mmCIF file of C-alpha atoms in Angstrom:
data_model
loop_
_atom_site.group_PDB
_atom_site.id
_atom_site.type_symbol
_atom_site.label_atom_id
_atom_site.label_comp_id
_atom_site.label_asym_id
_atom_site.label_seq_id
_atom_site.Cartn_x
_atom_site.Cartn_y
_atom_site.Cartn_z
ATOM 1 C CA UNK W 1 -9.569 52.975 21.386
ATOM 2 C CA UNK W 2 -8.766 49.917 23.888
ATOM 3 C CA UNK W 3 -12.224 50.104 25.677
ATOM 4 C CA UNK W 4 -13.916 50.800 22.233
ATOM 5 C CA UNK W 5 -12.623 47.081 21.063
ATOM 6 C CA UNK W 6 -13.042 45.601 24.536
ATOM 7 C CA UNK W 7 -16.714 47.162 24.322
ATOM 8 C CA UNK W 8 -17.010 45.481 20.366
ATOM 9 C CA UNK W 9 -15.448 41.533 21.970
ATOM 10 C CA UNK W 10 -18.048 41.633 24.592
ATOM 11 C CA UNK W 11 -20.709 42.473 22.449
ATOM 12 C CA UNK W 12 -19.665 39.605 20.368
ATOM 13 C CA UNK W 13 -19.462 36.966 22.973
ATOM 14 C CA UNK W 14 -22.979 36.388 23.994
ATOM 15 C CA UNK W 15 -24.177 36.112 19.978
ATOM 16 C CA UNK W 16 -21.044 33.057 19.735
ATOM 17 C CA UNK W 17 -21.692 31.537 22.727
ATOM 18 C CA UNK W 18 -25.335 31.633 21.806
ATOM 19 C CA UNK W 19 -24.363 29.912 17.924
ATOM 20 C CA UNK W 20 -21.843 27.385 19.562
ATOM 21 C CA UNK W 21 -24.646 26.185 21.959
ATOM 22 C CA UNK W 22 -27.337 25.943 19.433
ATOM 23 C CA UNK W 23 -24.781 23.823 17.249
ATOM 24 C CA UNK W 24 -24.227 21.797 19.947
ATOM 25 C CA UNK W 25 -27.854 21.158 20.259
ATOM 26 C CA UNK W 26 -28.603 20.406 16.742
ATOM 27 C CA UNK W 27 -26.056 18.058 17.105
ATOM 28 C CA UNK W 28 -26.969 16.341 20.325
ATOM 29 C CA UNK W 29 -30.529 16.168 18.573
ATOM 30 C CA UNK W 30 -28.871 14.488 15.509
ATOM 31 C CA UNK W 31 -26.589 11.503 17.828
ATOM 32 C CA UNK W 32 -28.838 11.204 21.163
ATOM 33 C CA UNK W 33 -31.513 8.928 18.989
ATOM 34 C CA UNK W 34 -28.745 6.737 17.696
ATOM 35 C CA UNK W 35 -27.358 6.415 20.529
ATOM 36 C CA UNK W 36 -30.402 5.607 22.420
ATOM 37 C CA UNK W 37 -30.853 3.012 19.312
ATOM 38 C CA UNK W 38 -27.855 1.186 20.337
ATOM 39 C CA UNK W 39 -28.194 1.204 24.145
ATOM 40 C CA UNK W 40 -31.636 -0.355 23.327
ATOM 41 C CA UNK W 41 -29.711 -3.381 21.003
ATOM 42 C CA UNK W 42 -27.805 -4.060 24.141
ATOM 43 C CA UNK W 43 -31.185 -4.161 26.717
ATOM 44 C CA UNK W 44 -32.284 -6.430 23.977
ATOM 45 C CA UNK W 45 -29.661 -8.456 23.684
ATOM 46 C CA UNK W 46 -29.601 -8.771 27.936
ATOM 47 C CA UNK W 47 -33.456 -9.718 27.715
ATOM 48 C CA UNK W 48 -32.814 -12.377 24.841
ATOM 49 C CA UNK W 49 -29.852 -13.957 26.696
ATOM 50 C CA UNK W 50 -32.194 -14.650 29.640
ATOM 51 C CA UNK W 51 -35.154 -15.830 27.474
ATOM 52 C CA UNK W 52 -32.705 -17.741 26.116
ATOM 53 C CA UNK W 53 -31.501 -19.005 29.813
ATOM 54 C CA UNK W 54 -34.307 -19.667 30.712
ATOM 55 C CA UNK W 55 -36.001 -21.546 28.069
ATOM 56 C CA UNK W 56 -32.776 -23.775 28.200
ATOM 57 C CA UNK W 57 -33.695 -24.186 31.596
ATOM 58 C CA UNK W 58 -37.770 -25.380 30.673
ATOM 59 C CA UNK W 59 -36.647 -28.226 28.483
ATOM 60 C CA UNK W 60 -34.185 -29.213 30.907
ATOM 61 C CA UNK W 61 -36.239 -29.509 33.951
ATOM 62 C CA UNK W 62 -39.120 -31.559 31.719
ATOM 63 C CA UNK W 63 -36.593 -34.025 30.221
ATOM 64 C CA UNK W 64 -34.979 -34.684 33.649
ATOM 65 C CA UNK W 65 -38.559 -35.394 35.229
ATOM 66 C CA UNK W 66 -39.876 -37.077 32.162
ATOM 67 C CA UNK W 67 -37.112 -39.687 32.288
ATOM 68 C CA UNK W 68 -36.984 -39.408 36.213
ATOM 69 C CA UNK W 69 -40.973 -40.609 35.584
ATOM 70 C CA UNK W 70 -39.870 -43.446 33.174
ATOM 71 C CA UNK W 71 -37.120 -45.090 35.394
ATOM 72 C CA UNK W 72 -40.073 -44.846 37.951
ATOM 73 C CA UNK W 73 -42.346 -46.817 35.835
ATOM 74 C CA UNK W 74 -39.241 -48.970 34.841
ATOM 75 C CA UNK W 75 -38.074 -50.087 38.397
ATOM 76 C CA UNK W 76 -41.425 -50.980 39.814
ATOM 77 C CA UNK W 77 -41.697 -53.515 36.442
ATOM 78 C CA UNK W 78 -38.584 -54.594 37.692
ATOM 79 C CA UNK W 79 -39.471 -54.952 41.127
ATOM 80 C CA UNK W 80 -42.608 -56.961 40.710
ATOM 81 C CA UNK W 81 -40.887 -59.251 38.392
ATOM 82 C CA UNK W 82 -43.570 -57.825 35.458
ATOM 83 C CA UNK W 83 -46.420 -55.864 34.840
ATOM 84 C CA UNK W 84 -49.494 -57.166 34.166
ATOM 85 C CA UNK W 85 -51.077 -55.530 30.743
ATOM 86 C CA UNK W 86 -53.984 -54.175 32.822
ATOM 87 C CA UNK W 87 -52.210 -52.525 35.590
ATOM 88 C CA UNK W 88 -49.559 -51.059 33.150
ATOM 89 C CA UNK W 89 -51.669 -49.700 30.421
ATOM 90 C CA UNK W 90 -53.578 -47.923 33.814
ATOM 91 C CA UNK W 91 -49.999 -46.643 34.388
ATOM 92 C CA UNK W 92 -49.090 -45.480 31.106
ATOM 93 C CA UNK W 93 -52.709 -43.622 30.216
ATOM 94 C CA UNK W 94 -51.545 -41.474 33.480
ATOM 95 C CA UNK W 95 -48.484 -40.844 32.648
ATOM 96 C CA UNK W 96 -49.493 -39.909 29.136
ATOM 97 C CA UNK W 97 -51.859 -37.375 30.217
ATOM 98 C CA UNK W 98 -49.375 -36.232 33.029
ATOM 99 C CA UNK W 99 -46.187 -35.400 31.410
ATOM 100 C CA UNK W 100 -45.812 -32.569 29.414
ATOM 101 C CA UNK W 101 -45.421 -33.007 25.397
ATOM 102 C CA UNK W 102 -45.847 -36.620 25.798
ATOM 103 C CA UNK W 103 -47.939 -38.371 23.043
ATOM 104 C CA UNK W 104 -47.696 -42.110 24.019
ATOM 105 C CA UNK W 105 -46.472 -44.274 26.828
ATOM 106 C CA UNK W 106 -45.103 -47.622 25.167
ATOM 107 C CA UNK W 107 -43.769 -51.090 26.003
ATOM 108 C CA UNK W 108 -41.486 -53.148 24.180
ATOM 109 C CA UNK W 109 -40.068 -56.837 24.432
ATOM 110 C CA UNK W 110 -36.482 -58.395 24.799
ATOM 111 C CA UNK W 111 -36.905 -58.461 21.126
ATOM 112 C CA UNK W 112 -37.430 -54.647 21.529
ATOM 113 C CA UNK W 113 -41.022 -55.303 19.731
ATOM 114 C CA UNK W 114 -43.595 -52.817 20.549
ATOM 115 C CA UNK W 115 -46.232 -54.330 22.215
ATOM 116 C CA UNK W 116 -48.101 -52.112 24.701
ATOM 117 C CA UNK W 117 -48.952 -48.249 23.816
ATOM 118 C CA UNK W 118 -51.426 -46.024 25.482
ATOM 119 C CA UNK W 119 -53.459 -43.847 24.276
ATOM 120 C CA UNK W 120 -53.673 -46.833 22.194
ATOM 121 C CA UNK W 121 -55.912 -44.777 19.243
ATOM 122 C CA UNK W 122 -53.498 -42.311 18.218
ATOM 123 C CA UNK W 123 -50.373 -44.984 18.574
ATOM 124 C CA UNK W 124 -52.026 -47.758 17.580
ATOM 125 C CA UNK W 125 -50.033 -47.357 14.066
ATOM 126 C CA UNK W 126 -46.632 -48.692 15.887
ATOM 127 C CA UNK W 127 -47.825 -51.781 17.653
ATOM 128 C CA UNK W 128 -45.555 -54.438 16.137
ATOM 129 C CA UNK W 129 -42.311 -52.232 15.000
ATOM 130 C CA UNK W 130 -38.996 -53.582 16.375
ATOM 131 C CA UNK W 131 -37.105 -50.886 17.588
ATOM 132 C CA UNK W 132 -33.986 -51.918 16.803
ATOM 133 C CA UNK W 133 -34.856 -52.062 13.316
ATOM 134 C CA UNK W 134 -33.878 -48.087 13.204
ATOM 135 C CA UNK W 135 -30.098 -47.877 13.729
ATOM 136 C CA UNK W 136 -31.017 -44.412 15.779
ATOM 137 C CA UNK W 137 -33.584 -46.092 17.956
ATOM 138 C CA UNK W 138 -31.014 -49.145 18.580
ATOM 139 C CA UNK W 139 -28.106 -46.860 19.156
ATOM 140 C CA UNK W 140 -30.465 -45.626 22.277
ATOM 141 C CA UNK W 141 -31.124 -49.029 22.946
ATOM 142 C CA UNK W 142 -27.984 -50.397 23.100
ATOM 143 C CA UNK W 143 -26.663 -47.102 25.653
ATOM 144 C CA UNK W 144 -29.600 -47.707 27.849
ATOM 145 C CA UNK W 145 -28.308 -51.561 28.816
ATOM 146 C CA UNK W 146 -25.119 -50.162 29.334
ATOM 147 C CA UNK W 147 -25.921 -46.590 31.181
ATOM 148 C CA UNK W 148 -29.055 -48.648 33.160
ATOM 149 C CA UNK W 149 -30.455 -44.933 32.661
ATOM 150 C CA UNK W 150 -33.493 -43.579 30.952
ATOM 151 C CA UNK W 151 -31.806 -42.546 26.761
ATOM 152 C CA UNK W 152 -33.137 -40.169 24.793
ATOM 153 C CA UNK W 153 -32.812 -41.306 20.536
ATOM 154 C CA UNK W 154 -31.719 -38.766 17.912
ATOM 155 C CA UNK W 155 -34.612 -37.019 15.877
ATOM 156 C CA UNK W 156 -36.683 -40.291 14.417
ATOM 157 C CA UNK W 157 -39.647 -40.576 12.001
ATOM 158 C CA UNK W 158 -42.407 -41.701 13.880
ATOM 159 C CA UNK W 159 -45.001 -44.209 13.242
ATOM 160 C CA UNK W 160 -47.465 -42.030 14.694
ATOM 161 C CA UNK W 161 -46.639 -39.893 12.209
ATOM 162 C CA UNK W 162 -44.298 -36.693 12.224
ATOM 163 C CA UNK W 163 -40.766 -36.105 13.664
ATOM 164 C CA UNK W 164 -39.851 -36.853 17.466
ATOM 165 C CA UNK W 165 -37.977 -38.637 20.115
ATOM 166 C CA UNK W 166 -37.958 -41.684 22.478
ATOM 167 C CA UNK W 167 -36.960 -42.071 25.670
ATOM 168 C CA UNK W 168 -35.918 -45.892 26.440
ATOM 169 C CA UNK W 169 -34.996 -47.235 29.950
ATOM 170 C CA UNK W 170 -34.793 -51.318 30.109
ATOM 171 C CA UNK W 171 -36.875 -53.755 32.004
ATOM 172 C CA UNK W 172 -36.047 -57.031 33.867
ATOM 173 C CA UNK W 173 -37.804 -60.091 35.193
ATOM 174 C CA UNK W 174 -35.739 -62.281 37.583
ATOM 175 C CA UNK W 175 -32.479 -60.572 36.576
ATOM 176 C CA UNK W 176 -32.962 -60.961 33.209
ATOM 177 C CA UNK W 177 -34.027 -58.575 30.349
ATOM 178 C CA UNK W 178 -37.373 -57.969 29.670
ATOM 179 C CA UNK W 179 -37.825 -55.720 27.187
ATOM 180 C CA UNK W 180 -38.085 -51.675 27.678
ATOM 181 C CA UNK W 181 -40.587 -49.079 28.555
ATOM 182 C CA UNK W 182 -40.239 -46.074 26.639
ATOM 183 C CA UNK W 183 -42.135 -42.067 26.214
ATOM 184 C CA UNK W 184 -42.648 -40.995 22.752
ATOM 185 C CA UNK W 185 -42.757 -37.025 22.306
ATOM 186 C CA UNK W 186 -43.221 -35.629 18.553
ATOM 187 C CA UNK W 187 -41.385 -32.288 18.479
ATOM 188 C CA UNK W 188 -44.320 -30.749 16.770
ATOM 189 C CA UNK W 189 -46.534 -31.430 19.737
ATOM 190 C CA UNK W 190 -44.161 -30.997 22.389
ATOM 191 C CA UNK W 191 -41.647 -27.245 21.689
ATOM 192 C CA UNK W 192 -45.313 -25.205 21.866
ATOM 193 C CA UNK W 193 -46.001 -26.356 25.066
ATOM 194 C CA UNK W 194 -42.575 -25.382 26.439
ATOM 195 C CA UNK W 195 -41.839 -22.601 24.555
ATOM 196 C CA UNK W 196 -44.590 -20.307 24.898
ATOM 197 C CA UNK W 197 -43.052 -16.704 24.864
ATOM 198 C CA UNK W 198 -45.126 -14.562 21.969
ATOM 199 C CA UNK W 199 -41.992 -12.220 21.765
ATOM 200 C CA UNK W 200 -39.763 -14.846 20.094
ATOM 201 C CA UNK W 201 -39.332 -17.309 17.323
ATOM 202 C CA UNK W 202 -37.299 -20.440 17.990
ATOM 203 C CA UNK W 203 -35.380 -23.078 16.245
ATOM 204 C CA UNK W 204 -34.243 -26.355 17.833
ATOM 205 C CA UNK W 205 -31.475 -27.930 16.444
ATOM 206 C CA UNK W 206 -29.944 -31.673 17.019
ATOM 207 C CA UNK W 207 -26.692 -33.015 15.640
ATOM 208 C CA UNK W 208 -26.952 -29.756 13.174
ATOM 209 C CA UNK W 209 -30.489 -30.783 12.315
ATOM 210 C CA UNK W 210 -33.228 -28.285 12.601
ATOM 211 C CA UNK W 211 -35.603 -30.162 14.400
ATOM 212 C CA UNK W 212 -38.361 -27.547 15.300
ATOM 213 C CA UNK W 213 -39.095 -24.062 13.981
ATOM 214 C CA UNK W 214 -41.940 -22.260 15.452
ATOM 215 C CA UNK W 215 -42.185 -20.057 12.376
ATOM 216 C CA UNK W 216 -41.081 -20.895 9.093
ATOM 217 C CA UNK W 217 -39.355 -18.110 6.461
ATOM 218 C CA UNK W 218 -38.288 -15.649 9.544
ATOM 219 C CA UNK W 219 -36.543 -12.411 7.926
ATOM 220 C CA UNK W 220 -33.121 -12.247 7.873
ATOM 221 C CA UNK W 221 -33.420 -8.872 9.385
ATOM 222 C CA UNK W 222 -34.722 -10.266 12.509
ATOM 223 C CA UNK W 223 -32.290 -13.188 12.471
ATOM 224 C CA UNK W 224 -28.647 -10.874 12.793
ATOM 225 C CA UNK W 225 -30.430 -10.522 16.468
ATOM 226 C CA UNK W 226 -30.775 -14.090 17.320
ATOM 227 C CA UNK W 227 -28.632 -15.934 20.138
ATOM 228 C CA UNK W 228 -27.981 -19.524 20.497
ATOM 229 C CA UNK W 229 -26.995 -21.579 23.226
ATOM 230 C CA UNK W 230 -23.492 -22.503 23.514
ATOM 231 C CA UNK W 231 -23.763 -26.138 24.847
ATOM 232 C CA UNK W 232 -26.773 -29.075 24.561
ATOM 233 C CA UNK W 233 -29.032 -29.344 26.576
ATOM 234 C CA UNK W 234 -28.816 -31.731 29.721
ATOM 235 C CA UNK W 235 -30.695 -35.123 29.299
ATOM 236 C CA UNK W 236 -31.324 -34.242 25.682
ATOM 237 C CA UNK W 237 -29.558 -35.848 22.271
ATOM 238 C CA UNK W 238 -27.540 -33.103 21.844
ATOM 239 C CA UNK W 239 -30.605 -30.146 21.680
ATOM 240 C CA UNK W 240 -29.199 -26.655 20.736
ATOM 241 C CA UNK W 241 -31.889 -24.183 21.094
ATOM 242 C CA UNK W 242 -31.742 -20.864 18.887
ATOM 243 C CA UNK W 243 -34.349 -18.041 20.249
ATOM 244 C CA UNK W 244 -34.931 -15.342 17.732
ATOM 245 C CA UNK W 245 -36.880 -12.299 18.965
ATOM 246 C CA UNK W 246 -40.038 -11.305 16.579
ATOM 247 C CA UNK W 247 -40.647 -7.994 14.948
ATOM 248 C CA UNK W 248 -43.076 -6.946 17.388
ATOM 249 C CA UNK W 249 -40.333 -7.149 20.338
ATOM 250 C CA UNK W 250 -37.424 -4.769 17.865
ATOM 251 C CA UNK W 251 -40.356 -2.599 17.546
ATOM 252 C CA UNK W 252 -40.688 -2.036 21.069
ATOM 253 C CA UNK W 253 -37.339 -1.733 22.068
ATOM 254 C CA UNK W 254 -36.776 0.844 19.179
ATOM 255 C CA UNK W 255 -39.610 3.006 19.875
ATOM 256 C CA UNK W 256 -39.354 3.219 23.727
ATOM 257 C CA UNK W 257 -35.489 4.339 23.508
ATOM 258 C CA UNK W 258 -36.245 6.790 20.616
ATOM 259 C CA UNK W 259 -38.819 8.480 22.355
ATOM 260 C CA UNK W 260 -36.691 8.178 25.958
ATOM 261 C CA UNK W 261 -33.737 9.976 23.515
ATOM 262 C CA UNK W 262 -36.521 12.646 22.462
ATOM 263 C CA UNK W 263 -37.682 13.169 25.779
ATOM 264 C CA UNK W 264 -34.228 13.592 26.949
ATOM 265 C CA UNK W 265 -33.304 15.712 23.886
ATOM 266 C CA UNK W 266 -36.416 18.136 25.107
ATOM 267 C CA UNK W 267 -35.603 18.335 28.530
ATOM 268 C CA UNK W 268 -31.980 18.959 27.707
ATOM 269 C CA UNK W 269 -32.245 21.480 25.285
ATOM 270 C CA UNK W 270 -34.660 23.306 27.247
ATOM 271 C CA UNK W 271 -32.008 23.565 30.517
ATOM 272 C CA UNK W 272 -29.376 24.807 28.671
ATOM 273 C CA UNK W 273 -31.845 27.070 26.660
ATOM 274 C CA UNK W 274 -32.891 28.774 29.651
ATOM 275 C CA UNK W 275 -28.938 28.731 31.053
ATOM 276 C CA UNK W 276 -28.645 30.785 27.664
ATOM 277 C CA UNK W 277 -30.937 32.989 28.197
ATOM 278 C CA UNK W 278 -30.024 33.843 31.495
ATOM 279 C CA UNK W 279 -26.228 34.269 30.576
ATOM 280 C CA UNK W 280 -27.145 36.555 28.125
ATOM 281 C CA UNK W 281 -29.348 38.805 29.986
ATOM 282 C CA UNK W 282 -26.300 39.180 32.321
ATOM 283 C CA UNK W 283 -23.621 39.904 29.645
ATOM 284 C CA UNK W 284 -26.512 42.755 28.613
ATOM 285 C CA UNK W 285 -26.943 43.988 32.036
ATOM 286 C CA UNK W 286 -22.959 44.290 32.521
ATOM 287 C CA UNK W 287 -22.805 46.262 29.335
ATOM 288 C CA UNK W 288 -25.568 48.312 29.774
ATOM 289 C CA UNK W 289 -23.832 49.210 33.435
ATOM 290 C CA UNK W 290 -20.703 49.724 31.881
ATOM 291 C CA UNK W 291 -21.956 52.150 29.226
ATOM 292 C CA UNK W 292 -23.876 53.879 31.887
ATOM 293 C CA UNK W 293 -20.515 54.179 34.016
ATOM 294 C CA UNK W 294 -18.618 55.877 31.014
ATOM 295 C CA UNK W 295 -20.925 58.133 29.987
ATOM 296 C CA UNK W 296 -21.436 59.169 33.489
ATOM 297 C CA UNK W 297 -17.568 59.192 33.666
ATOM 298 C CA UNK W 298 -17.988 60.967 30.387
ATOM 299 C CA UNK W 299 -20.110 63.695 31.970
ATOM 300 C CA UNK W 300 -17.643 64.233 35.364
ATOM 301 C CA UNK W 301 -14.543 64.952 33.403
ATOM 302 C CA UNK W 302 -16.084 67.509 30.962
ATOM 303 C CA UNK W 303 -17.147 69.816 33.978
ATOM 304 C CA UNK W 304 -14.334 72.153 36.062
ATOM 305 C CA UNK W 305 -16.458 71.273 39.308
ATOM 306 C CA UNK W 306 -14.161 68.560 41.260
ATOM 307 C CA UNK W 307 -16.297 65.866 42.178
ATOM 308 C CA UNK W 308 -15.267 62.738 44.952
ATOM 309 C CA UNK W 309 -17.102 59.579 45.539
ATOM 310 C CA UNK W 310 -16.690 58.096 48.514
ATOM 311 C CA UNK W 311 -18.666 54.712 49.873
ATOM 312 C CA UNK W 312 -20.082 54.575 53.523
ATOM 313 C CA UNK W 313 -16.741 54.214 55.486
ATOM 314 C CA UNK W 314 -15.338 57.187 53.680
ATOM 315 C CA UNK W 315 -13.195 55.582 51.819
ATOM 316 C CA UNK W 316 -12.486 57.606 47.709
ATOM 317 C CA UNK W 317 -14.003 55.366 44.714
ATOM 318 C CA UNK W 318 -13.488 57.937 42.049
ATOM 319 C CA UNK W 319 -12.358 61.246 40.959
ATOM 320 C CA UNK W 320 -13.012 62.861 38.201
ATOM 321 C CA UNK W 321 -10.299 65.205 36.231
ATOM 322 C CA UNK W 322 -10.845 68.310 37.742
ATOM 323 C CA UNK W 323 -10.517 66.506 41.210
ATOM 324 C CA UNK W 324 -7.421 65.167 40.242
ATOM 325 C CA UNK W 325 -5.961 68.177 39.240
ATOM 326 C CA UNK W 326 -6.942 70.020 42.290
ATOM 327 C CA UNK W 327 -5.580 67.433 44.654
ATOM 328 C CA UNK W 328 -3.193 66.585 42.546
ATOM 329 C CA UNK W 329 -3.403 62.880 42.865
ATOM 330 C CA UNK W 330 -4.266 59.882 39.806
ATOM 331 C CA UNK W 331 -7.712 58.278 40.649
ATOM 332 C CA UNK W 332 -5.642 54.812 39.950
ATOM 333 C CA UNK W 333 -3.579 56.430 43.082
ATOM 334 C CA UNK W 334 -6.535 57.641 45.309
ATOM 335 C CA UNK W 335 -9.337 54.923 44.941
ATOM 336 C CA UNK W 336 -9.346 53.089 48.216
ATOM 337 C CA UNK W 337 -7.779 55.596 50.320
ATOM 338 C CA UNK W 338 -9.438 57.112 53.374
ATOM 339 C CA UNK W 339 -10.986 60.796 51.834
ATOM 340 C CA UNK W 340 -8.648 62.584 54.944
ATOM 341 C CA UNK W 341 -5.724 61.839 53.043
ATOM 342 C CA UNK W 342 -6.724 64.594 50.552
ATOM 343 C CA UNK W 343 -8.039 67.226 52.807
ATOM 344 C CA UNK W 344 -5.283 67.005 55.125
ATOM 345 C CA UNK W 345 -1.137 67.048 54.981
ATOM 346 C CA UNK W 346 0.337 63.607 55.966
ATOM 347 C CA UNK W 347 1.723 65.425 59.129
ATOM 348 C CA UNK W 348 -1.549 66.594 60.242
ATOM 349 C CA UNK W 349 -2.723 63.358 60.348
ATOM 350 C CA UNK W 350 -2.798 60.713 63.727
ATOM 351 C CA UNK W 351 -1.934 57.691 63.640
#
């Protein structure tokens, strides 16, 4: 009766083992593409933060060497006591085509009247306007005479049309003030040549002021994956940029992870299929020995004939009934022994 049950449980185990694993499976099939999903949000979110980084870093360095180009211009005025109109409007054309996002180069008086502009054509419209006029234009003004460093305005309407910036930086003649030179970027013409990635949307902000947006109407979908930066930008008027990645860029990361998390799921499934399978060829083997064993066992103790096994060194494995009867030892007492231990008295033996 006990080795009929023990025969039924071990029959049993390789079919449960063989239902637990394929649960497991259907379940690692259901979670690994979710969780592939969300280890992708997080390479995303590593790539934005750069992008973000280093965008930051892009308007940074052209500010600094846009005003580092101004004071330039500035100083030698200063140092030659003035500028001639010819000579400076040479200047300014150069550094107009030079520095990036630029649109004019201008010159204003002590009165902080505009006077000078090049390329004269498409600034022509702001010859005459007094800067201080604007109070955002004056607040730079008035910083500049007390910094004595190239000052960036807040976001101003410009004459040349559109939304932008100046950057002011003062003047003198024989000690005394003589007016300022000044760059004039419109935001419109200047973000696109800085921010260039085709992966991303972006939105500029100043004093809580959108001041650029590359794309207009974005989805709020793609927006809950945006990431701003948490302090201005050096030499700007307080520039907070927001980068916002574009559909085209979720896409990707979705897709390649998924199909990573399929790939996986295949190559998984498939190890511990063939694990499976080997296990339960084994368990079938073992059973198909044991079975064999009992019915040979079966066999031995229906016949009177005693029969001994012994291995190579002569020592008993089994006896069968008759055997044990005749020799009156239990196998469970035998197996092991050396075979002269039942052909022979104890005393007959050496030692």
């Amino acid at each position: 009766m006990d080795k009929n049950f023990k025969n039924i449980i071990q029959n049993k185990i390789p079919s449960r083992i063989t239902l637990v694993t394929l649960i497991f499976l259907v379940l690692l099939n259901l979670i690994t593409p979710y969780i592939a999903y969300q280890i992708g949000l997080i390479y995303l979110s590593q790539e934005i933060k750069y992008q973000l980084e280093s965008d930051n870093l892009s308007i940074e360095d052209n500010i600094r060497e846009n005003s580092l180009a101004l004071k330039r211009l500035g100083n030698r005025w200063t140092s030659i006591n003035g500028t001639g109109e010819f000579v400076w409007r040479s200047d300014a054309k150069a550094y107009s085509n030079d520095l990036l996002g630029v649109v004019g180069t201008g010159y204003a008086d002590s009165t902080s009247t505009i006077k000078w502009i090049e390329p004269y054509d498409s600034n022509k419209a702001a010859i005459g306007f007094r800067l201080n006029t604007d109070p955002r234009r004056k607040s730079a003004i008035i910083e500049s005479l007390e910094t004595k460093f190239p000052t960036m305005t807040q976001s101003v309407d410009l004459k040349q049309k559109g939304k932008g910036y100046l950057i002011l930086y003062p003047v003198y003649k024989n000690q005394k003030l003589d007016g300022f030179v000044y760059l004039v970027g419109r935001f419109t013409d200047y973000f696109p040549n800085l921010l260039r990635s085709q992966d991303y949307n972006y939105r500029v902000y100043s004093e809580k002021e959108i001041i650029y947006e590359s794309e207009k109407n974005i989805e709020p979908d793609l927006i809950k994956f945006s990431q701003t930066s948490n302090i201005p930008i050096k030499y700007t008027k307080n520039w907070i940029l927001e980068i916002i990645p574009k559909q085209n860029k979720l896409s990707k990361y979705k897709n390649q992870f998924i199909l990573w998390a399929i790939a996986s799921n295949i190559l998984i499934s498939a190890i511990i299929c063939y694990i499976l399978l080997l296990y339960n060829r084994s368990v079938l083997l073992s059973n198909q020995v044991e079975i064999q064993n009992n019915l040979t066992n079966t066999i031995l103790d229906s016949t009177d004939i005693s029969v001994i096994s012994l291995d190579l060194n002569g020592q008993i494995t089994s006896l069968n009934l008759a055997a044990e009867k005749l020799f009156g030892y239990k196998e469970s007492e035998i197996i092991g022994a050396d075979s002269t231990k039942i052909w022979h008295d104890p005393h007959e033996l050496l030692d």
